[in-house]
Each structure stands twice: as structure tokens, then as C-alpha cells.
Amino acid sequence: MPVCPDCAEALKKLERKPSRRLNSGEHYFGSLEGAAAPFVYGDEVRSAILRAKYLGESWTAVQLGCWVARLLFGAEIDLKAGVAVPQQQKALGLEYDQVVPVPSSRRGRGYNVPALMALPVAQALGLPLEPEALVRIHKNSPQASLSMEERLVNIAGAFRAQEPQQVEGKRILLVDDVITTGATASACAQALLDAGAQSVFAIALAAAEVNKQNK
């Protein structure tokens, strides 16, 4: 039985990676093409992210990136000497040209959690990782206690593309640890698009539940 053109297009969109896409009516996307996250931010997931961010567990950030690659893209993850290692499957990343992490909001940690999470994602998808493509050009106030509107104002203009030619014309996969309202990811996307990027799609390990967000 033939499928009507509109239905075929709808099915094609449903099959696109990554899976577990977030609802644009529940998070702020701004100029983002879309966003996805496999977990709700809470319980063990929250604990793992906080350990990576504040307790010096850099290795945990890499392992969380493996979960992102497997659950959002279907990447195969092998265990080698007890360490999760993603297998390169270039077909999974055909819609993107490069992987860019959200810059760190803290100095002195010695590493950037989204950048470490992006390592296995880029490896699994067979895409180049550009950890310095985005830079934070001013320190904003902490976002946690702010409303949606306050977050958007607070984070506006906080990022820029370090070398515009690096991202010009590229379809970018933006990696963060948590998407709360979407304000940070959308600010990063705007900076990349201003530098000439073709599109930006954001992924994270977890997203805040709508009823727990500050609005």
C-alpha cells in the first residue's frame, strides 16, 4: 500500500536521529533546530552529573557521554578493561558536520564536563569534535534561581564563536550536560548561527521536568 507524500515525510522525521526529542512547547529553543535528552534530571542521573561537575570525577563525564551516544543515537558501546568505549558508526551522524560542547561556566575545575561528554559522542558518530569553537565572553550570574525570562536576559550575549570560519556552513551538534529551560543552549546556538553555522541541534544527558523549571 503506497504511503502518501505527507505521511512519508512525517515518518522520515520520526526516524531522524537523535531520538527522545524535547517538546518545543516545554523548553525554550530560540534558534535551535531542536533538542533531545534521554533522562529526566533527578535521582541517580543528577547525582552522576554533580559528581562530574563538583567532585572531580572527570571519568564520569566521559561515561555519561557514552550513555548519550547509545540512547540518543543507538551507538554500540563496548567494554574494554572495564571502560565503556563507543564504536564508530558514521552513518549515525550523517545529519551533522561537527560536535561542539557548551563552554564551562566555572574556572578552576581543570576540565569542561560537556566537552568530556562530547568525546564519546563525536567518536561514535564519526564527527570532528571542536571543543574551542565556542567561548564564553562574559561571566553571567548563576541561572538556577532565575525565571525563564531572567535566564534569557542573563545568558544573552554570553558566548561567541572563536573562529567563525570553523563553523561557517556547518550543521552543528551542541552538547551540554543538562537542559533546564533551554536558555543556555539557545544562546550558544545564536552565537554559532551569527558566525555562519547552517543549523544547531542540542543534546544533553538530562532535561529538567517542566513542572520543576523556574518560569
GROMACS .gro file of C-alpha atoms in nm:
model
  215
    1MET     CA    1   0.000   0.000   0.000
    2PRO     CA    2   0.158   0.332  -0.106
    3VAL     CA    3   0.225   0.596   0.158
    4CYS     CA    4   0.104   0.949   0.090
    5PRO     CA    5   0.383   1.209   0.048
    6ASP     CA    6   0.289   1.395   0.368
    7CYS     CA    7   0.289   1.072   0.571
    8ALA     CA    8   0.621   0.966   0.420
    9GLU     CA    9   0.776   1.297   0.523
   10ALA     CA   10   0.635   1.262   0.876
   11LEU     CA   11   0.781   0.910   0.905
   12LYS     CA   12   1.116   1.035   0.779
   13LYS     CA   13   1.125   1.297   1.054
   14LEU     CA   14   1.037   1.039   1.318
   15GLU     CA   15   1.327   0.820   1.205
   16ARG     CA   16   1.583   1.100   1.222
   17LYS     CA   17   1.845   1.081   1.495
   18PRO     CA   18   1.864   1.163   1.777
   19SER     CA   19   1.563   1.007   1.942
   20ARG     CA   20   1.389   1.130   2.261
   21ARG     CA   21   1.341   1.482   2.135
   22LEU     CA   22   1.221   1.753   2.368
   23ASN     CA   23   0.896   1.940   2.316
   24SER     CA   24   0.946   2.297   2.196
   25GLY     CA   25   0.636   2.393   2.393
   26GLU     CA   26   0.802   2.285   2.717
   27HIS     CA   27   1.152   2.429   2.666
   28TYR     CA   28   1.284   2.742   2.501
   29PHE     CA   29   1.450   2.656   2.170
   30GLY     CA   30   1.513   3.002   2.025
   31SER     CA   31   1.719   2.946   1.710
   32LEU     CA   32   1.783   2.579   1.786
   33GLU     CA   33   1.671   2.329   1.525
   34GLY     CA   34   1.564   2.109   1.815
   35ALA     CA   35   1.690   1.937   2.129
   36ALA     CA   36   1.696   1.590   2.284
   37ALA     CA   37   1.786   1.423   2.614
   38PRO     CA   38   1.743   1.061   2.729
   39PHE     CA   39   1.686   1.126   3.100
   40VAL     CA   40   1.493   1.348   3.337
   41TYR     CA   41   1.726   1.543   3.565
   42GLY     CA   42   1.688   1.379   3.904
   43ASP     CA   43   1.790   1.095   4.136
   44GLU     CA   44   2.092   0.891   4.012
   45VAL     CA   45   2.131   1.097   3.694
   46ARG     CA   46   2.150   1.421   3.890
   47SER     CA   47   2.397   1.263   4.132
   48ALA     CA   48   2.625   1.148   3.850
   49ILE     CA   49   2.625   1.490   3.684
   50LEU     CA   50   2.701   1.666   4.014
   51ARG     CA   51   2.988   1.425   4.084
   52ALA     CA   52   3.135   1.501   3.743
   53LYS     CA   53   3.094   1.875   3.790
   54TYR     CA   54   3.190   1.928   4.153
   55LEU     CA   55   3.374   1.621   4.286
   56GLY     CA   56   3.645   1.594   4.022
   57GLU     CA   57   3.508   1.279   3.856
   58SER     CA   58   3.615   1.365   3.503
   59TRP     CA   59   3.588   0.998   3.402
   60THR     CA   60   3.220   1.002   3.497
   61ALA     CA   61   3.157   1.279   3.242
   62VAL     CA   62   3.307   1.059   2.966
   63GLN     CA   63   3.092   0.764   3.068
   64LEU     CA   64   2.781   0.983   3.069
   65GLY     CA   65   2.869   1.081   2.714
   66CYS     CA   66   2.866   0.711   2.622
   67TRP     CA   67   2.509   0.689   2.756
   68VAL     CA   68   2.411   0.987   2.540
   69ALA     CA   69   2.563   0.825   2.229
   70ARG     CA   70   2.388   0.495   2.294
   71LEU     CA   71   2.045   0.618   2.400
   72LEU     CA   72   2.005   0.908   2.156
   73PHE     CA   73   2.179   0.764   1.851
   74GLY     CA   74   2.182   0.389   1.903
   75ALA     CA   75   2.563   0.374   1.910
   76GLU     CA   76   2.727   0.047   2.009
   77ILE     CA   77   2.929   0.067   2.330
   78ASP     CA   78   3.192  -0.198   2.411
   79LEU     CA   79   3.364  -0.262   2.742
   80LYS     CA   80   3.744  -0.266   2.728
   81ALA     CA   81   3.924  -0.331   3.056
   82GLY     CA   82   3.603  -0.222   3.232
   83VAL     CA   83   3.583   0.106   3.042
   84ALA     CA   84   3.295   0.189   2.806
   85VAL     CA   85   3.425   0.263   2.455
   86PRO     CA   86   3.192   0.372   2.170
   87GLN     CA   87   3.230   0.208   1.831
   88GLN     CA   88   3.245   0.447   1.537
   89GLN     CA   89   2.932   0.434   1.322
   90LYS     CA   90   2.950   0.727   1.081
   91ALA     CA   91   2.602   0.663   0.942
   92LEU     CA   92   2.453   0.772   1.276
   93GLY     CA   93   2.584   1.127   1.238
   94LEU     CA   94   2.505   1.198   0.874
   95GLU     CA   95   2.287   1.498   0.957
   96TYR     CA   96   2.572   1.682   1.131
   97ASP     CA   97   2.917   1.809   1.042
   98GLN     CA   98   3.078   1.863   1.382
   99VAL     CA   99   3.025   1.834   1.757
  100VAL     CA  100   3.060   2.145   1.976
  101PRO     CA  101   3.035   2.144   2.359
  102VAL     CA  102   2.882   2.424   2.565
  103PRO     CA  103   3.169   2.618   2.730
  104SER     CA  104   3.224   2.573   3.102
  105SER     CA  105   3.059   2.817   3.341
  106ARG     CA  106   3.329   2.766   3.606
  107ARG     CA  107   3.701   2.831   3.609
  108GLY     CA  108   3.943   2.628   3.814
  109ARG     CA  109   3.780   2.287   3.757
  110GLY     CA  110   4.051   2.191   3.510
  111TYR     CA  111   3.806   2.035   3.263
  112ASN     CA  112   3.472   2.104   3.098
  113VAL     CA  113   3.202   1.844   3.162
  114PRO     CA  114   3.014   1.895   2.830
  115ALA     CA  115   3.345   1.871   2.641
  116LEU     CA  116   3.426   1.537   2.806
  117MET     CA  117   3.074   1.413   2.737
  118ALA     CA  118   3.114   1.519   2.374
  119LEU     CA  119   3.424   1.300   2.328
  120PRO     CA  120   3.243   0.962   2.301
  121VAL     CA  121   2.955   1.123   2.110
  122ALA     CA  122   3.190   1.254   1.842
  123GLN     CA  123   3.376   0.922   1.832
  124ALA     CA  124   3.059   0.719   1.796
  125LEU     CA  125   2.920   0.940   1.519
  126GLY     CA  126   3.250   0.972   1.335
  127LEU     CA  127   3.238   1.353   1.357
  128PRO     CA  128   3.510   1.606   1.440
  129LEU     CA  129   3.498   1.749   1.791
  130GLU     CA  130   3.558   2.124   1.814
  131PRO     CA  131   3.599   2.192   2.189
  132GLU     CA  132   3.718   2.551   2.138
  133ALA     CA  133   3.465   2.653   1.874
  134LEU     CA  134   3.257   2.841   2.133
  135VAL     CA  135   3.394   3.062   2.408
  136ARG     CA  136   3.222   3.233   2.698
  137ILE     CA  137   3.294   3.604   2.668
  138HIS     CA  138   3.145   3.720   2.996
  139LYS     CA  139   3.056   3.557   3.325
  140ASN     CA  140   2.683   3.561   3.388
  141SER     CA  141   2.506   3.524   3.721
  142PRO     CA  142   2.405   3.169   3.824
  143GLN     CA  143   2.093   3.060   3.635
  144ALA     CA  144   1.945   2.826   3.898
  145SER     CA  145   1.725   3.073   4.086
  146LEU     CA  146   1.611   3.272   3.781
  147SER     CA  147   1.281   3.261   3.592
  148MET     CA  148   1.270   3.173   3.223
  149GLU     CA  149   1.268   3.540   3.121
  150GLU     CA  150   1.551   3.624   3.361
  151ARG     CA  151   1.758   3.334   3.232
  152LEU     CA  152   1.722   3.454   2.873
  153VAL     CA  153   1.837   3.804   2.964
  154ASN     CA  154   2.114   3.678   3.191
  155ILE     CA  155   2.270   3.449   2.930
  156ALA     CA  156   2.217   3.669   2.622
  157GLY     CA  157   2.545   3.754   2.451
  158ALA     CA  158   2.749   3.533   2.685
  159PHE     CA  159   2.904   3.329   2.400
  160ARG     CA  160   3.075   3.381   2.067
  161ALA     CA  161   3.234   3.163   1.804
  162GLN     CA  162   3.610   3.188   1.846
  163GLU     CA  163   3.690   3.135   1.476
  164PRO     CA  164   3.381   3.192   1.257
  165GLN     CA  165   3.536   3.010   0.960
  166GLN     CA  166   3.548   2.697   1.175
  167VAL     CA  167   3.169   2.677   1.200
  168GLU     CA  168   3.060   2.857   0.883
  169GLY     CA  169   2.813   2.648   0.683
  170LYS     CA  170   2.829   2.364   0.934
  171ARG     CA  171   2.542   2.163   1.083
  172ILE     CA  172   2.637   2.155   1.448
  173LEU     CA  173   2.552   1.910   1.725
  174LEU     CA  174   2.573   2.106   2.051
  175VAL     CA  175   2.643   1.904   2.368
  176ASP     CA  176   2.555   2.003   2.726
  177ASP     CA  177   2.509   1.808   3.048
  178VAL     CA  178   2.159   1.935   3.138
  179ILE     CA  179   1.891   2.129   2.953
  180THR     CA  180   1.678   2.314   3.207
  181THR     CA  181   1.480   2.581   3.024
  182GLY     CA  182   1.690   2.578   2.707
  183ALA     CA  183   1.820   2.933   2.757
  184THR     CA  184   2.189   2.839   2.758
  185ALA     CA  185   2.166   2.608   2.458
  186SER     CA  186   1.971   2.867   2.260
  187ALA     CA  187   2.228   3.138   2.344
  188CYS     CA  188   2.506   2.909   2.221
  189ALA     CA  189   2.307   2.833   1.907
  190GLN     CA  190   2.258   3.202   1.835
  191ALA     CA  191   2.633   3.267   1.865
  192LEU     CA  192   2.707   2.983   1.623
  193LEU     CA  193   2.443   3.094   1.375
  194ASP     CA  194   2.569   3.451   1.393
  195ALA     CA  195   2.909   3.314   1.293
  196GLY     CA  196   2.758   3.144   0.987
  197ALA     CA  197   2.663   2.796   1.107
  198GLN     CA  198   2.387   2.636   0.900
  199SER     CA  199   2.197   2.479   1.191
  200VAL     CA  200   2.236   2.380   1.557
  201PHE     CA  201   2.075   2.084   1.735
  202ALA     CA  202   2.129   2.048   2.111
  203ILE     CA  203   2.165   1.724   2.306
  204ALA     CA  204   2.218   1.662   2.676
  205LEU     CA  205   2.219   1.374   2.919
  206ALA     CA  206   1.914   1.508   3.102
  207ALA     CA  207   1.638   1.766   3.083
  208ALA     CA  208   1.453   1.924   3.372
  209GLU     CA  209   1.089   1.831   3.413
  210VAL     CA  210   0.859   2.108   3.303
  211ASN     CA  211   0.687   2.142   3.639
  212LYS     CA  212   1.024   2.174   3.813
  213GLN     CA  213   1.160   2.451   3.592
  214ASN     CA  214   1.171   2.810   3.708
  215LYS     CA  215   0.932   3.004   3.492
   0.00000   0.00000   0.00000
